[in-house]
Coordinates of C-alpha atoms and ligand atoms in Angstrom, one line a residue:
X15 CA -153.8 215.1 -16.0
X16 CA -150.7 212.8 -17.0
X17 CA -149.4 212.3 -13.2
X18 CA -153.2 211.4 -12.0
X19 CA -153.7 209.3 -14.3
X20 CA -150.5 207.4 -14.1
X21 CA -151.5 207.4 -9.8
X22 CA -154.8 205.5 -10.9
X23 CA -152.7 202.9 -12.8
X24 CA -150.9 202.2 -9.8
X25 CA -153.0 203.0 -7.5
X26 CA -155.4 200.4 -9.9
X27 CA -152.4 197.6 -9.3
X28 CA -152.0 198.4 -5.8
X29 CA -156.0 197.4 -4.9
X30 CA -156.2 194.5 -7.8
X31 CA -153.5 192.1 -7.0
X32 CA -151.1 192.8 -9.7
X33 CA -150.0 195.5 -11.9
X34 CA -150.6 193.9 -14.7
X35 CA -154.4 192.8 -15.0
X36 CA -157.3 194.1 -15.8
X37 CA -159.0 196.4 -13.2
X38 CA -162.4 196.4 -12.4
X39 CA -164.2 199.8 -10.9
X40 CA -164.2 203.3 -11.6
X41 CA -161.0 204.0 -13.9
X42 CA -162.1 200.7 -16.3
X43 CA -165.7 202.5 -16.2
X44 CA -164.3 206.1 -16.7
X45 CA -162.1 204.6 -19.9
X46 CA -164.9 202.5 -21.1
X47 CA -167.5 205.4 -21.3
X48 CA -164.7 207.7 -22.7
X49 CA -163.6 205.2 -25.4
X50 CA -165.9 202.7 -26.1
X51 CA -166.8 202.7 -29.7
X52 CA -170.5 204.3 -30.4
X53 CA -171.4 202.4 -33.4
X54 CA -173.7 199.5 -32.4
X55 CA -171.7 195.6 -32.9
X56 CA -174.0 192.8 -35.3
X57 CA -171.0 190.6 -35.9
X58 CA -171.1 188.1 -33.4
X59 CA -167.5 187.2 -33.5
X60 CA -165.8 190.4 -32.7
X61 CA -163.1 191.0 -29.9
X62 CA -165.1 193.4 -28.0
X63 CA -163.1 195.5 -24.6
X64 CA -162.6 199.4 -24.7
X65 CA -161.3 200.1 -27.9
X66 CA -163.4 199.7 -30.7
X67 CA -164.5 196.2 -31.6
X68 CA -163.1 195.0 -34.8
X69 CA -163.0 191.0 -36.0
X70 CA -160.1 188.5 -34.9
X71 CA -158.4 186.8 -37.6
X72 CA -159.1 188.8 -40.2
X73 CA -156.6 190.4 -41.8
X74 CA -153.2 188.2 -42.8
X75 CA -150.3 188.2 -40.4
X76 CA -147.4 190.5 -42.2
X77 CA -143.9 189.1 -41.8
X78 CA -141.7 192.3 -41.7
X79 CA -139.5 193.5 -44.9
X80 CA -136.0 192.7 -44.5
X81 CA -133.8 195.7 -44.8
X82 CA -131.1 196.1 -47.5
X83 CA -128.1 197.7 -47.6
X84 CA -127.8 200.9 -48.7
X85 CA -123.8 200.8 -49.0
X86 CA -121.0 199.1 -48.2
X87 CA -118.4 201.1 -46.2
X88 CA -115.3 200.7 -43.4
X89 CA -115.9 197.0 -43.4
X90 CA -119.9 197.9 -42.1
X91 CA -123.2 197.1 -44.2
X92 CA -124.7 200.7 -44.1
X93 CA -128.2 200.9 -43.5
X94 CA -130.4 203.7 -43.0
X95 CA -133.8 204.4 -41.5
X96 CA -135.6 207.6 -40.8
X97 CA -137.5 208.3 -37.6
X98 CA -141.2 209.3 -38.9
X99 CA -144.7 210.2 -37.6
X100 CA -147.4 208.9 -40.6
X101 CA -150.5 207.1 -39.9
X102 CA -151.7 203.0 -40.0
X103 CA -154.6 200.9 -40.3
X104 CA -154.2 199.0 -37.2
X105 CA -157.9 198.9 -36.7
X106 CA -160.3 198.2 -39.8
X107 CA -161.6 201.6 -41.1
X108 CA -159.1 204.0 -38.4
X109 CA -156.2 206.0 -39.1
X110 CA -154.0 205.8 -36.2
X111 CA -151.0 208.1 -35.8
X112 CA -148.1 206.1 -35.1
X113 CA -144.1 206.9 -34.6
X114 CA -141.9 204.5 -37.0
X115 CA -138.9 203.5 -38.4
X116 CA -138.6 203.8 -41.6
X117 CA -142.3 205.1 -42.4
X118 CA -144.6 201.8 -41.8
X119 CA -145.6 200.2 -38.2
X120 CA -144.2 197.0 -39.2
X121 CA -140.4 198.5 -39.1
X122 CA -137.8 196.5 -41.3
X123 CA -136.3 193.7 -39.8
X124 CA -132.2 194.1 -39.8
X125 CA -130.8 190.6 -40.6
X126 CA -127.2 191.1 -39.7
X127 CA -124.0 188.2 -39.5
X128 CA -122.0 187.6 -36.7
X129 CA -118.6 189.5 -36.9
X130 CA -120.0 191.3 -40.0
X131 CA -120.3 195.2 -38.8
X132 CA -123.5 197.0 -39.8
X133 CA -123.2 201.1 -39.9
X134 CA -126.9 202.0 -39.0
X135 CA -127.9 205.9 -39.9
X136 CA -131.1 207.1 -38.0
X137 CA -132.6 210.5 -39.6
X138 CA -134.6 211.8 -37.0
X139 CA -137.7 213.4 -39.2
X140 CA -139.5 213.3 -36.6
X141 CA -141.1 217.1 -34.4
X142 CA -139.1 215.4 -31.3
X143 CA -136.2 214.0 -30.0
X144 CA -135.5 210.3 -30.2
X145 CA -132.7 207.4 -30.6
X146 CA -131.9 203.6 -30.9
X147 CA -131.1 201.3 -28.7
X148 CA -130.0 197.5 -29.7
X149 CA -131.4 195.9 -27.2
X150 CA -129.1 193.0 -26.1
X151 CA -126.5 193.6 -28.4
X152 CA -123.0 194.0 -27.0
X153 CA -122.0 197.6 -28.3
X154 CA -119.4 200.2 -27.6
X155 CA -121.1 203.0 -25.3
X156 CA -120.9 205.3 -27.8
X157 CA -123.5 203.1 -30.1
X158 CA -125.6 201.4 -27.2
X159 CA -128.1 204.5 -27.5
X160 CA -127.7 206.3 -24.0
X161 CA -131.0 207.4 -23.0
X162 CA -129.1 211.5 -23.0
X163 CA -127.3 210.7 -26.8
X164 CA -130.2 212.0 -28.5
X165 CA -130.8 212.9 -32.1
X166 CA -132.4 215.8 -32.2
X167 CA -135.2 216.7 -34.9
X168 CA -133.8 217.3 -38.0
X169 CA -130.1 215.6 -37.0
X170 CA -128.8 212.3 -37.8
X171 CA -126.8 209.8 -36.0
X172 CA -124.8 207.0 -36.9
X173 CA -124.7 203.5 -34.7
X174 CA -121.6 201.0 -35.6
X175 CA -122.4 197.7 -34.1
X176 CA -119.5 195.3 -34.9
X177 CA -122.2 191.7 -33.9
X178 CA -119.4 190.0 -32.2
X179 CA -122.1 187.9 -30.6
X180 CA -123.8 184.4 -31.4
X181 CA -126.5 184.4 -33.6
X182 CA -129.9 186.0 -31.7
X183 CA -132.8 187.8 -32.3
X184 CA -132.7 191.0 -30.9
X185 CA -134.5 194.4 -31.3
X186 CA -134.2 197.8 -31.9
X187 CA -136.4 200.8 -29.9
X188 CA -136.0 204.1 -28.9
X189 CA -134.6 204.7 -25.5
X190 CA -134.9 208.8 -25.3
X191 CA -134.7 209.5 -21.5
X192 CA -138.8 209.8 -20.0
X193 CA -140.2 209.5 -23.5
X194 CA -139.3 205.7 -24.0
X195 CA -142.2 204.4 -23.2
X196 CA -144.8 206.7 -25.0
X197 CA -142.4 207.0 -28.4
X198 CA -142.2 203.0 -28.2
X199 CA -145.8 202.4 -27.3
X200 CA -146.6 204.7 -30.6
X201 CA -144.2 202.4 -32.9
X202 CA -140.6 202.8 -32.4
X203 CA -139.4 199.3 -32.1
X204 CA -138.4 196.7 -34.9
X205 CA -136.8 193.7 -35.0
X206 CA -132.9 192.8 -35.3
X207 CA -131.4 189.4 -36.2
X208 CA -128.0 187.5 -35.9
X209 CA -127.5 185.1 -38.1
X210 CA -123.8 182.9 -37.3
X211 CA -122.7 179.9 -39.6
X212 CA -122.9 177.1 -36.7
X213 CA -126.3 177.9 -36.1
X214 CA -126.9 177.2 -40.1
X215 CA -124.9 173.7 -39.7
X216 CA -127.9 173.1 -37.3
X217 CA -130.6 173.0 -39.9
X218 CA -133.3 174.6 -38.2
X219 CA -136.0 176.1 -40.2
X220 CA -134.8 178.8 -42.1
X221 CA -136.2 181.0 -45.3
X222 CA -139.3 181.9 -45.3
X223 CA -139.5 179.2 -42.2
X224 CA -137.9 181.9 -39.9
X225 CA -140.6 184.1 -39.2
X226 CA -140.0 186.7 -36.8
X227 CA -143.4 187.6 -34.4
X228 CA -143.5 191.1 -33.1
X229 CA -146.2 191.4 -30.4
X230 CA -147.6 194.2 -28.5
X231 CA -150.9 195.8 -27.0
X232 CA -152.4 199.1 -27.8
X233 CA -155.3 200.4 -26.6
X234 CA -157.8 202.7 -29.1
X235 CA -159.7 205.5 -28.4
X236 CA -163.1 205.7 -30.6
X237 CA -161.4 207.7 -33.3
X238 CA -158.7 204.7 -33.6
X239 CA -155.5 206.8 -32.1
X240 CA -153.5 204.6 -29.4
X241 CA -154.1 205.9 -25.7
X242 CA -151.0 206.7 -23.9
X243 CA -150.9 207.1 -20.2
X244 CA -153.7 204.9 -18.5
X245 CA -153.4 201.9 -17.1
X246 CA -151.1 199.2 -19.2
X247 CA -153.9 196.8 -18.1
X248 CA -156.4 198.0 -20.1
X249 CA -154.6 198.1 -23.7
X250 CA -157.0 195.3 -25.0
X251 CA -155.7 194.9 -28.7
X252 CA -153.4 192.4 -29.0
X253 CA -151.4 192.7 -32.1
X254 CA -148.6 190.7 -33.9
X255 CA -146.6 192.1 -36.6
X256 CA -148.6 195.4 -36.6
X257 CA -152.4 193.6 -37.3
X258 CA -154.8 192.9 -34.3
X259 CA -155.3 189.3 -34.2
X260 CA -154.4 188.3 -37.4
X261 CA -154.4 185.2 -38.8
X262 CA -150.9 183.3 -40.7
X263 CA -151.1 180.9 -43.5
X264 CA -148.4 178.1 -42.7
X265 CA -147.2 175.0 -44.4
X266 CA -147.8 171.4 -42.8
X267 CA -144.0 171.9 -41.8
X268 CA -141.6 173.1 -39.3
X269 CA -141.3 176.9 -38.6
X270 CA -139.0 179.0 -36.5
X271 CA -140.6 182.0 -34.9
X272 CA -138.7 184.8 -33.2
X273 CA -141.3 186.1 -30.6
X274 CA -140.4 189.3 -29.3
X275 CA -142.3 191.3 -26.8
X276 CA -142.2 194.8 -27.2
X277 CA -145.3 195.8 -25.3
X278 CA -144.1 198.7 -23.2
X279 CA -145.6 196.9 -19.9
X280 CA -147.1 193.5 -20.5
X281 CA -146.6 190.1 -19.8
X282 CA -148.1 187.9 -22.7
X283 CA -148.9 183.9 -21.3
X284 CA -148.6 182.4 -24.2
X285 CA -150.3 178.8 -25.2
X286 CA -151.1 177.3 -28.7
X287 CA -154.5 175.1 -27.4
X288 CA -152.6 172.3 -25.5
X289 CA -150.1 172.0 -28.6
X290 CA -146.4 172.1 -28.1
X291 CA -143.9 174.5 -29.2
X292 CA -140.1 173.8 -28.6
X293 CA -138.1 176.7 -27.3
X294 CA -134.8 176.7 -29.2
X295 CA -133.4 180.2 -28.0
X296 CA -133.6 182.6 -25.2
X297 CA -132.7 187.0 -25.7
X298 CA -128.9 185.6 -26.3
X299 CA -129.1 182.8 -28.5
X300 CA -129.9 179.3 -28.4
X301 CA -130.6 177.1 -25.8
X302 CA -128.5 173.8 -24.8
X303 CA -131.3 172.0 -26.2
X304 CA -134.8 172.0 -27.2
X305 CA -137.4 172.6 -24.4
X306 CA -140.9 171.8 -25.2
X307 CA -143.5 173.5 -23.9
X308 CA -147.3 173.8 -23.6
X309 CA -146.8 178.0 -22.2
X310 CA -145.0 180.0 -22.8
X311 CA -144.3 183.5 -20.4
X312 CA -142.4 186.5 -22.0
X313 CA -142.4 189.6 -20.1
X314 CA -141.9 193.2 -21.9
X315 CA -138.6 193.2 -23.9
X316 CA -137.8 189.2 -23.5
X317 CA -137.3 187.3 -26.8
X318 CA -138.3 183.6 -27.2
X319 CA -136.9 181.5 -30.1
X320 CA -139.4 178.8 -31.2
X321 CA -140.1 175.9 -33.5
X322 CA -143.2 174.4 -34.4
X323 CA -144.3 171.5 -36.2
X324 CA -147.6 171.6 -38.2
X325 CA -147.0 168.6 -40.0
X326 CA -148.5 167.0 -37.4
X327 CA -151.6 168.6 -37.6
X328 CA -153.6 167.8 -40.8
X329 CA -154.4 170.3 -43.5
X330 CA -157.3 173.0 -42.2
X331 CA -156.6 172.8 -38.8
X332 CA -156.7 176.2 -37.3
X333 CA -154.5 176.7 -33.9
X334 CA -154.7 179.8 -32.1
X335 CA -152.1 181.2 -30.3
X336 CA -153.9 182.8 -27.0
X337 CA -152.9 185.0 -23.9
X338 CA -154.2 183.9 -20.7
X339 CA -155.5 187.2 -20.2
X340 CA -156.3 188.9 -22.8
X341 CA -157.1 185.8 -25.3
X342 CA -156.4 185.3 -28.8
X343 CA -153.6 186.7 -30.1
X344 CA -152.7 185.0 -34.0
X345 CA -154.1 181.9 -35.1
X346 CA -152.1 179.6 -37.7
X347 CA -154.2 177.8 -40.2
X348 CA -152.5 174.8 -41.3
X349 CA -152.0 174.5 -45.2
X350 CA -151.0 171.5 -47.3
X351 CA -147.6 169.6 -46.7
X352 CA -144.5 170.8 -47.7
X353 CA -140.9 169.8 -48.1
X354 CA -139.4 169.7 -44.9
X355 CA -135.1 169.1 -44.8
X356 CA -134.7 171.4 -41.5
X357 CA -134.4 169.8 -38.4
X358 CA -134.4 170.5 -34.5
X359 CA -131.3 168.4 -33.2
X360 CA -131.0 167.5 -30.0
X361 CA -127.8 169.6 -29.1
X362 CA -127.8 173.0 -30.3
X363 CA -125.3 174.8 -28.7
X364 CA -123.2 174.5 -25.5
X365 CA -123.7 177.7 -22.6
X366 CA -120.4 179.4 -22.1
X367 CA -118.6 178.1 -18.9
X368 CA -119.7 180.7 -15.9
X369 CA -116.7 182.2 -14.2
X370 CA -115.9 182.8 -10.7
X371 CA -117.1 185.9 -9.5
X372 CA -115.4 188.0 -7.5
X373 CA -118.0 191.0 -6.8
X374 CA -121.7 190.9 -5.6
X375 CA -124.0 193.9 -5.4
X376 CA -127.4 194.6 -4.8
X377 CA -130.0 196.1 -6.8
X378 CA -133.3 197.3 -5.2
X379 CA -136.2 198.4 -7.6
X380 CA -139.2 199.9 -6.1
X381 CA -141.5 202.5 -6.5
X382 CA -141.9 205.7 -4.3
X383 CA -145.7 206.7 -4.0
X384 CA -145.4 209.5 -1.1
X385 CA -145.2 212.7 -3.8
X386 CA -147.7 213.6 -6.8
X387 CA -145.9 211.5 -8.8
X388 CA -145.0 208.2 -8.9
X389 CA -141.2 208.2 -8.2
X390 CA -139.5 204.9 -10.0
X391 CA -136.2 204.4 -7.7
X392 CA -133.4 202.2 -8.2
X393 CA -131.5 201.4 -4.6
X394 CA -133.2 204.5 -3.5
X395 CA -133.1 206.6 -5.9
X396 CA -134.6 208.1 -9.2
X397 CA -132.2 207.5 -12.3
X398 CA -129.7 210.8 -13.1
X399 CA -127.6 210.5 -16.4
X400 CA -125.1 212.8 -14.4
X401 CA -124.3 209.8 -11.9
X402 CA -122.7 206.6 -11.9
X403 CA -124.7 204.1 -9.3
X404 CA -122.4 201.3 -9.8
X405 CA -118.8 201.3 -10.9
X406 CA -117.3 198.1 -12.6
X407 CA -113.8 197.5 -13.4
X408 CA -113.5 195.9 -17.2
X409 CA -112.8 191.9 -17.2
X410 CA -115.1 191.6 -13.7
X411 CA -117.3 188.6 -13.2
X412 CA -120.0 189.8 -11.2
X413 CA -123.0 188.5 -9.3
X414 CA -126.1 191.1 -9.1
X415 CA -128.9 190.1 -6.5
X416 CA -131.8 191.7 -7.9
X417 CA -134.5 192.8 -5.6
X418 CA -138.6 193.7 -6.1
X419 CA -139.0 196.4 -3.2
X420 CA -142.2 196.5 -4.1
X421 CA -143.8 193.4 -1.9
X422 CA -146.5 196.4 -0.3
X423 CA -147.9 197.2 -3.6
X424 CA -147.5 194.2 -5.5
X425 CA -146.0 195.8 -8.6
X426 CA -144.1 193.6 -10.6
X427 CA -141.3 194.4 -12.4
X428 CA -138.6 193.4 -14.7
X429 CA -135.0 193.7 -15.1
X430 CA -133.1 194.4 -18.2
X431 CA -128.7 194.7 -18.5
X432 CA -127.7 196.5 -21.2
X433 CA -124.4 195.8 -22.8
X434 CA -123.8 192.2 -21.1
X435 CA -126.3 189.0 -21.3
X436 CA -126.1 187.3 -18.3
X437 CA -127.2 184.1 -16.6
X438 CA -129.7 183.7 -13.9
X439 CA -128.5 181.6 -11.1
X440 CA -131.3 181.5 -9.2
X441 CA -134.6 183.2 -7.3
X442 CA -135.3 183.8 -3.9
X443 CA -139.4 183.8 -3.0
X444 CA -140.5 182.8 -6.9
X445 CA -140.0 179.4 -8.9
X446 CA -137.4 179.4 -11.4
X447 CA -138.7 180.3 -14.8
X448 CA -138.4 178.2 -17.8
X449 CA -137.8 181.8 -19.5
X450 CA -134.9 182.2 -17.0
X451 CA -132.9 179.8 -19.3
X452 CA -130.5 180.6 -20.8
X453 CA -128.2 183.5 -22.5
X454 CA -130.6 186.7 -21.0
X455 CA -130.8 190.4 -21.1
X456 CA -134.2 190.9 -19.4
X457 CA -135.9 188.7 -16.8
X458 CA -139.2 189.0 -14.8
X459 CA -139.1 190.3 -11.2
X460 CA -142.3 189.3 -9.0
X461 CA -143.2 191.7 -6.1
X462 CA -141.0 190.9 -3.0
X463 CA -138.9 188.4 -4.7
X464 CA -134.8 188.4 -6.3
X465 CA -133.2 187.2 -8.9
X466 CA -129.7 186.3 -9.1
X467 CA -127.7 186.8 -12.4
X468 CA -124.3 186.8 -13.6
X469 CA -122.3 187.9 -15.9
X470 CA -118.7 189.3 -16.9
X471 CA -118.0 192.6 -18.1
X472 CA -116.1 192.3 -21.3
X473 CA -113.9 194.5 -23.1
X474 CA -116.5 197.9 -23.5
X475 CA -116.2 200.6 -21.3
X476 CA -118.1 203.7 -20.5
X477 CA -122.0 204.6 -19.1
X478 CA -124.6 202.2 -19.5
X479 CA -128.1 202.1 -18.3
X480 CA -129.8 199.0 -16.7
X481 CA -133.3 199.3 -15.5
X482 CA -137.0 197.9 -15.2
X483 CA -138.2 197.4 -18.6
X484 CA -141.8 198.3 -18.2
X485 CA -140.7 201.4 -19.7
X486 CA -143.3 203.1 -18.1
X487 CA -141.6 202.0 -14.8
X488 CA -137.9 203.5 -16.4
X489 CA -139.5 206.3 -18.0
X490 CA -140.6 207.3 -13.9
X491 CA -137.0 207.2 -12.7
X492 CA -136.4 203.2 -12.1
X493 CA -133.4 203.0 -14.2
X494 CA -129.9 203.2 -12.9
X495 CA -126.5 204.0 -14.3
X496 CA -123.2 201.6 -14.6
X497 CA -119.7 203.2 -15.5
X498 CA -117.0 200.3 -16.9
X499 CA -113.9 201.5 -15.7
X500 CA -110.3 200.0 -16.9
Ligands
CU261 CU1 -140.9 198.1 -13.1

């Protein structure tokens, strides 16, 4: 049953130390005898866990199609894409069913320009309900993708997002209220980018030099169909750009990489082998200046913006971009020299000045394990569409103290603002991240610690969600409700 199984998850994090690591014991056992692949394994080199085993590096890294245009209309680009169920070969040799948009698991990436409207028209072909939300885009209520505005199967819906933001990488996902996680896990994310002409001035690596990386996890059953409702621990495939461990073909150049996690409940710890990448950009844009770094952490839903050089490796090297859990993840193999006229400058781009703020609140998420169920709560209480937790007035600086309840069963969670990106000021009882830098939208949360973040309601009003963003977390009730009020 669903509900027991989603106990044993927690139950799982509760006895290994963290929510998010592999668990020894009976449920590993249980999944491993239920899924583990019959067929015995000769190839040495195979990434071997409970879905079936298949070989790292061995299929090319896709970069995502960029979408066109269908029309041109009220001053928007008009796009459309169509919310389908169809099959993939994720794993070599195995159909998997997956949810999409626009009818592959690699969905289009949307390259939009700042001030430039895009008119976005989701079909929903789909046997259930579903819907879109631009996650970290600032976006009337009305388009934000409530997790109640549904489109129905059958109906359509049309988002207006007018992009009056700096340049970004964002992405797009379905945010239907309790399905979220498993219609995301299946394939209902894709990638969204904001291009702005200062960034261009800049002369970072652009072209076919601005690769965005979609990762995630699944986990397989032996017939290859993605397993929802375990443990998030145990999804062993990691995959970028829709292929398990792939491999990507790369000039001895500089290249900009969009990372975007959108594993439903995952924190990938990124490293490239000791090499450095330098983070350019956090969810809201670009960073003061470069950061280099040697890891790199990204928790579900966070975006990382990064360059890095392979002219200075010579031709043939291979470098392997690894999680510290769950190992490798895509490895670059380093191709002849190339051209090279971008650059990384030292200044990028000034934060906006922080305000004075004039409100604080506090925001406790924590789970309730006395029922059946699981309850997610958010200062108490499950999330109901019918109430507004928090009341802002419009133009309000604010200051939110955000809170991990959950010291007792050391869950870790996450935090993501719709609407606003914020800043994060500081942590009480954790280090300050490096991925706390920065223009954000979602920021870790360790078990029994707070984060402090900032940020000034602008000129939108109406109801919009903020919540954990281990969707499996939101899609239990740990999601909350803000109304913007004039
Ligand atoms: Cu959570």
């Amino acid at each position: 049953m669903l509900n027991r199984r989603r106990l044993l998850s927690l139950g799982a994090a509760a006895a290994g130390g963290s929510m998010l690591l592999p668990v020894a014991g009976s449920t590993a056992n249980a999944h491993r005898d239920q899924f583990r692949h019959t067929e015995p394994h000769t190839v040495a080199d195979t990434v071997d866990g409970l879905s079936p085993a298949f070989t790292p590096f061995a299929k090319r890294m896709p970069v995502a199609p960029v979408a066109s245009p269908v029309g041109y209309a009220d001053g928007a680009d008009v796009y459309r894409l169509a919310v389908k169920q169809t099959t993939a070969e994720i794993l070599p040799g195995l159909q998997t069913e997956v949810l999409t948009f626009g009818g592959n698991f690699l969905a289009p990436t949307i390259r939009a320009r700042t001030g430039r409207p895009v008119r976005l028209i989701v079909a929903n072909q789909h046997d259930q309900h579903a819907n879109v939300h631009m996650h970290g885009a600032h976006v009337a209520a009305s388009s934000d993708g409530h997790p109640m505005d549904l489109i129905m199967p059958g109906q359509s819906r049309t988002y207006e997002y007018t992009n009056k933001q700096q340049g970004t990488t964002l992405w797009y996902h379905d945010h239907s209220h309790g399905t979220e996680a498993s219609h995301v896990y299946h394939g209902l994310h894709g990638v969204y980018v904001i291009e702005d002409d200062d960034e261009q001035y800049l002369r970072l690596p652009s072209g076919a030099f601005d690769v965005p990386i979609m990762l995630r996890d699944g986990l397989f059953d032996a017939n290859g169909q993605l397993v929802f409702g375990g443990n998030p621990a145990e999804r062993d495939v990691m995959i970028a750009n829709g292929q398990p461990v792939p491999y990507f073909p790369v000039a001895a150049r500089k290249y900009r990489f969009r990372l975007v996690n959108a594993a439903t409940e995952r924190v990938f710890k990124l490293d490239l082998g000791g090499a450095e990448m330098l983070q350019i950009g956090t969810d809201g844009g670009l960073l003061p200046s470069p950061v280099p770094l040697t890891e790199l952490e990204l928790s579900s839903a966070e975006r990382a913006d990064i360059v890095i050089d392979f002219s200075r490796f010579a031709p043939g090297t291979q470098l392997v971009l690894s999680d510290a859990v769950r190992g490798p993840v895509l490895r670059f193999d380093v191709q002849r020299a190339f051209p090279d006229f971008s650059r990384v400058p030292d200044r990028l781009r000034a934060l906006p000045a922080l305000r004075r703020a004039s409100v604080q609140r506090d925001v406790v998420l924590s789970f309730d394990m006395s029922g059946p169920i699981p309850l997610g709560l958010i200062n108490g209480l499950p999330y109901d569409p019918q109430r507004s937790d928090v009341m802002v007035q419009r133009g309000t600086t604010e200051i939110w103290r955000v809170f991990n309840g959950d010291g007792p069963l050391n869950a870790l969670h996450n935090f993501h603002l719709h609407l606003e990106q914020f800043r994060v000021l500081g942590r009480e009882g954790s280090p300050t991240l490096q991925q706390d830098a920065g223009l954000k939208d979602t920021v870790q949360l360790p078990a029994g610690t707070a984060v402090l973040v900032q940020t000034t309601f602008r000129e939108h009003l109406g109801k919009y969600a903020f919540h954990c963003h281990f969707l499996e977390h939101s899609s239990l009730g740990m999601m909350a409700q803000m109304e913007i009020v004039p």
